[in-house]
Amino acid sequence: MGARRLLRILEEAAPGFVSGEAISARVGLTRAAVWKQVEKLRAEGYRIEARRREGYRLRSDSAPFHGQAIARAREEATMNAIGGTIHYFPELDSTNTRARELAREGAPDGTCVIADRQTQGRGRLGRTWISPPGVNLYLSVILRPALAPIEAPTITLATAVALADAVEAATGCTPEIKWPNDILLGRKKAAGVLTELEAEQDRVHFVIVGIGVNVGQVEFAEDIRSFATSLRLAAGREVSRTRFAASLLDAMERRVGSLLTEGFAPIREAWSARAAYRGERVRVALGDTTVTGVLRGIDERGQLVLEDAEGRPIEIIAGDVHSLRPDDPWAGTNAAP
Ligand code: BT5
């Protein structure tokens, strides 16, 4: 039995105890062998409580947050095509910047960079991603897909779908995706994706997919308070960063894998099923340009499709979606995107 299997059993039972006997029975090992595996996990930093009559229990605050712990929490069936190597840092300026450096040095497809905090976390269009330590996930994945640069946005959309899968599994809530890649819970933003590309005319060298997830944060800075949330706030209970990171890597492996083998159609469908504001009138802003229409979905390239007053489709490559409902967190013209 791998310690991974034991960890899974303890996680399923947490915060309850599992008896040594029950574990032995499930994994077909002696209790002494189970004890050895418990010691192994403890040596990695997991806090496992042992009580004579009740057995073992994984403490909720227990999971250490670093590459090895995340790798161990992943599903056994995955190939670790994404996250096969995880570079973990207590602090970075930006995981995307570090990932780009590693990619230029030749780091293989699927390599990940994770930081506990970022001092210069970046959003799209030069914006800032607020990245405090100890509570959230800041992750960048290096991908070297066989895609043309024009198809690269589909990677971001596949990532948004994977994020939604993992957020739903962790919280039990139903996330929505605000085009192109914000994850909303109760219409507030819990996660965002920043994709950066290095390419020639017809060939992608690498894509850096940067993901920021508010996992355990409960207080937000004044300027984002009205529209920011976290998995913990939405779920109403603690969510383990380590387990969430593992589950997100598993989901990315599935969704990005599906994109590269089956094409964009299944991602487009999954994305559309979670689209925020579908059928509603929205305003999309890019710089000084604004377009208004009913949000219909995304086309076969991943562009946003609105419908104008005459029923004609409008395709949009980039921009920020705002609601036209006054009570929506994404309403007013000044609402930060
Ligand atoms: C995004 O940009 O949503 C992409 C965020 C990507 C962050 C990850 S973290 C790991 C990797 N390394 C990086 O340096 N970046 C990536 P955008 O759609 O432009 O949204 C940015 C806006 O969201 C800001 O202008 C704020 O208004 C708001 N914001 C900033 N921090 C936030 C947070 N922690 N939670 C919710 N909203 C936030």
Coordinates of N, CA, C and O and ligand atoms in Angstrom, one line a residue, residues 93-97 113 115 118 120-132 136-141 178-183 188-196 208-214 217 220 223-225 227-230 319-320 330 335-337, ligand 1:
D93 N 7.9 36.9 -7.0 CA 7.2 38.1 -7.6 C 5.9 37.7 -8.2 O 4.8 38.1 -7.9
S94 N 6.1 36.7 -9.2 CA 4.9 36.2 -9.9 C 5.2 34.8 -10.4 O 6.3 34.6 -11.0
T95 N 4.3 33.9 -10.2 CA 4.6 32.5 -10.6 C 4.7 32.5 -12.2 O 5.4 31.6 -12.7
N96 N 3.9 33.4 -12.8 CA 4.0 33.4 -14.3 C 5.4 33.8 -14.8 O 5.9 33.2 -15.8
T97 N 6.0 34.8 -14.1 CA 7.3 35.2 -14.5 C 8.3 34.1 -14.3 O 9.1 33.9 -15.2
V113 N 4.7 25.8 -11.4 CA 5.3 26.7 -10.4 C 4.2 27.1 -9.4 O 3.1 27.5 -9.8
A115 N 3.5 29.3 -5.6 CA 4.1 30.1 -4.6 C 3.1 30.3 -3.5 O 1.9 30.3 -3.7
Q118 N 2.7 36.0 -3.6 CA 3.3 36.7 -4.7 C 3.4 38.2 -4.3 O 2.5 38.8 -3.7
Q120 N 4.3 40.5 -6.7 CA 3.8 41.2 -7.9 C 2.9 40.4 -8.7 O 3.1 40.2 -9.9
G121 N 1.9 39.8 -8.1 CA 0.9 38.9 -8.8 C 0.2 39.8 -9.9 O -0.1 40.9 -9.6
R122 N 0.1 39.2 -11.0 CA -0.4 39.9 -12.2 C -1.8 39.5 -12.6 O -2.0 38.2 -12.6
G123 N -2.6 40.4 -13.0 CA -3.9 40.1 -13.7 C -3.7 40.3 -15.2 O -2.6 40.5 -15.7
R124 N -4.8 40.4 -15.9 CA -4.7 40.7 -17.4 C -4.5 42.2 -17.5 O -4.8 43.0 -16.6
L125 N -4.0 42.6 -18.7 CA -3.9 44.0 -19.1 C -3.2 44.8 -18.0 O -3.6 45.9 -17.7
G126 N -2.1 44.2 -17.5 CA -1.3 45.0 -16.5 C -1.9 45.2 -15.2 O -1.4 46.0 -14.4
R127 N -3.0 44.5 -14.9 CA -3.6 44.7 -13.6 C -3.0 43.8 -12.5 O -2.1 43.0 -12.8
T128 N -3.3 44.1 -11.2 CA -2.7 43.4 -10.1 C -3.6 42.2 -9.6 O -4.8 42.4 -9.6
W129 N -2.9 41.1 -9.2 CA -3.6 40.1 -8.5 C -3.2 40.1 -7.1 O -2.0 39.8 -6.8
I130 N -4.1 40.3 -6.2 CA -3.7 40.4 -4.8 C -3.4 39.0 -4.2 O -4.3 38.1 -4.4
S131 N -2.2 38.8 -3.7 CA -1.7 37.5 -3.4 C -1.1 37.3 -2.0 O 0.1 37.1 -1.9
P132 N -2.0 37.3 -1.0 CA -1.5 37.2 0.4 C -1.0 35.8 0.7 O -1.5 34.8 0.0
N136 N -4.2 31.1 0.0 CA -4.7 30.9 -1.4 C -3.7 30.1 -2.3 O -2.7 29.6 -1.8
L137 N -4.1 29.9 -3.5 CA -3.3 29.2 -4.5 C -2.9 30.1 -5.6 O -3.7 30.8 -6.3
Y138 N -1.6 30.1 -5.9 CA -1.0 30.9 -7.0 C -0.2 29.8 -7.8 O 0.8 29.4 -7.3
L139 N -0.7 29.5 -9.0 CA -0.1 28.4 -9.7 C 0.1 28.7 -11.2 O -0.8 29.4 -11.8
S140 N 1.2 28.4 -11.8 CA 1.4 28.5 -13.2 C 1.8 27.2 -13.8 O 2.7 26.5 -13.2
V141 N 1.3 26.9 -15.0 CA 1.6 25.7 -15.6 C 2.2 26.0 -17.0 O 1.7 26.8 -17.7
K178 N -17.3 33.6 -16.0 CA -17.5 34.9 -16.6 C -16.4 35.0 -17.6 O -15.2 34.9 -17.3
W179 N -16.8 35.2 -18.9 CA -15.9 35.2 -20.0 C -14.7 36.2 -19.8 O -15.0 37.3 -19.4
P180 N -13.5 35.8 -20.1 CA -13.2 34.5 -20.6 C -12.9 33.4 -19.6 O -13.1 32.3 -19.8
N181 N -12.5 33.9 -18.4 CA -12.0 32.9 -17.5 C -12.1 33.2 -16.0 O -11.4 32.7 -15.2
D182 N -13.0 34.1 -15.6 CA -13.2 34.3 -14.2 C -14.1 33.2 -13.6 O -15.1 32.9 -14.2
I183 N -13.8 32.7 -12.4 CA -14.7 31.8 -11.8 C -15.5 32.5 -10.7 O -15.0 33.1 -9.8
K188 N -19.7 36.4 -7.4 CA -18.4 37.0 -7.0 C -17.2 36.2 -7.5 O -17.3 35.0 -7.6
K189 N -16.1 36.9 -7.7 CA -14.9 36.3 -8.3 C -14.1 35.5 -7.2 O -13.6 36.1 -6.3
A190 N -13.9 34.2 -7.5 CA -13.1 33.4 -6.6 C -11.8 33.0 -7.2 O -10.8 32.6 -6.6
A191 N -11.7 33.2 -8.6 CA -10.5 32.8 -9.2 C -10.4 33.4 -10.6 O -11.4 33.8 -11.2
G192 N -9.1 33.6 -11.1 CA -8.9 34.2 -12.4 C -7.7 33.5 -13.1 O -6.9 32.8 -12.4
V193 N -7.7 33.6 -14.4 CA -6.6 33.0 -15.2 C -5.9 34.0 -16.0 O -6.6 34.8 -16.7
L194 N -4.6 34.0 -16.0 CA -3.8 34.8 -16.9 C -2.9 33.9 -17.8 O -2.1 33.2 -17.3
T195 N -3.2 33.9 -19.1 CA -2.5 33.1 -20.0 C -1.5 34.0 -20.8 O -1.9 35.0 -21.3
E196 N -0.3 33.5 -20.8 CA 0.8 34.3 -21.6 C 1.4 33.3 -22.6 O 1.6 32.1 -22.3
I208 N 2.1 29.9 -20.9 CA 2.1 29.9 -19.4 C 0.6 30.1 -19.0 O 0.1 31.2 -19.2
V209 N 0.0 29.2 -18.3 CA -1.3 29.3 -17.8 C -1.2 29.7 -16.3 O -0.8 28.8 -15.5
G210 N -1.5 30.9 -15.9 CA -1.4 31.3 -14.5 C -2.8 31.3 -13.9 O -3.7 31.9 -14.4
I211 N -2.9 30.7 -12.7 CA -4.2 30.6 -12.1 C -4.1 31.1 -10.6 O -3.2 30.7 -9.9
G212 N -5.0 32.0 -10.3 CA -5.0 32.5 -8.9 C -6.4 32.1 -8.3 O -7.4 32.4 -8.9
V213 N -6.4 31.4 -7.2 CA -7.6 31.0 -6.6 C -7.7 31.5 -5.1 O -6.7 31.2 -4.4
N214 N -8.7 32.2 -4.8 CA -8.9 32.5 -3.4 C -9.5 31.3 -2.7 O -10.7 31.0 -2.8
Q217 N -9.2 32.7 1.9 CA -9.2 34.1 2.3 C -10.6 34.5 2.8 O -11.6 34.1 2.1
F220 N -11.1 40.8 2.4 CA -10.5 41.4 1.2 C -10.3 42.9 1.3 O -11.0 43.6 2.0
D223 N -10.9 47.7 -2.2 CA -11.2 47.9 -3.6 C -11.7 46.7 -4.3 O -12.2 46.8 -5.4
I224 N -11.6 45.5 -3.7 CA -12.2 44.3 -4.4 C -13.3 43.6 -3.5 O -13.9 42.7 -4.0
R225 N -13.5 44.2 -2.4 CA -14.5 43.6 -1.4 C -15.8 43.3 -2.0 O -16.5 42.3 -1.7
F227 N -16.8 42.5 -4.9 CA -17.0 41.5 -5.9 C -16.0 40.3 -5.8 O -16.0 39.4 -6.6
A228 N -15.3 40.2 -4.7 CA -14.4 39.1 -4.5 C -14.9 38.1 -3.4 O -15.6 38.5 -2.5
T229 N -14.7 36.8 -3.6 CA -15.0 35.8 -2.6 C -14.0 34.7 -2.6 O -13.0 34.8 -3.3
S230 N -14.2 33.7 -1.8 CA -13.2 32.6 -1.8 C -14.0 31.3 -1.7 O -15.2 31.3 -1.4
G319 N -11.8 41.5 -23.8 CA -12.5 42.6 -23.1 C -13.0 42.1 -21.8 O -12.7 41.0 -21.4
D320 N -13.7 42.9 -21.1 CA -14.3 42.6 -19.8 C -15.8 42.7 -19.8 O -16.3 43.7 -20.3
W330 N -21.0 43.2 -10.9 CA -20.2 43.6 -12.1 C -21.0 44.6 -12.9 O -20.9 44.7 -14.1
A335 N -16.9 49.5 -11.8 CA -16.5 48.2 -11.2 C -15.3 47.7 -11.8 O -15.1 47.6 -13.0
A336 N -14.3 47.4 -10.9 CA -13.0 46.9 -11.5 C -13.3 45.5 -12.1 O -14.1 44.7 -11.6
P337 N -12.7 45.2 -13.2 CA -13.0 44.0 -13.9 C -12.3 42.8 -13.1 O -11.4 43.0 -12.4
Ligands
BT5_1 C1 -7.2 37.8 -13.7 O1 -7.0 39.0 -14.2 O2 -8.2 37.4 -13.1 C2 -6.0 36.8 -13.8 C3 -5.5 36.5 -12.4 C4 -4.3 35.5 -12.5 C5 -3.5 35.5 -11.2 C6 -2.6 34.3 -11.3 S1 -1.9 34.0 -9.7 C7 -0.7 32.9 -10.4 C8 -0.3 33.6 -11.7 N1 0.8 34.5 -11.5 C9 0.5 35.8 -11.7 O3 1.3 36.8 -11.5 N2 -0.8 35.8 -12.1 C10 -1.4 34.5 -12.2 P1 -8.1 40.1 -14.4 O4 -9.3 39.5 -15.1 O5 -7.4 41.2 -15.1 O6 -8.5 40.5 -13.0 C11 -7.7 41.4 -12.2 C12 -8.6 42.2 -11.3 O7 -9.2 41.4 -10.3 C13 -7.9 43.3 -10.5 O8 -7.8 44.5 -11.2 C14 -8.8 43.4 -9.3 O9 -9.9 44.3 -9.5 C15 -9.3 42.0 -9.1 N3 -8.5 41.2 -8.1 C16 -7.3 41.4 -7.8 N4 -6.9 40.4 -6.9 C17 -8.0 39.7 -6.7 C18 -8.3 38.6 -5.8 N5 -7.3 38.0 -5.1 N6 -9.5 38.1 -5.8 C19 -10.5 38.6 -6.6 N7 -10.3 39.7 -7.4 C20 -9.1 40.2 -7.4

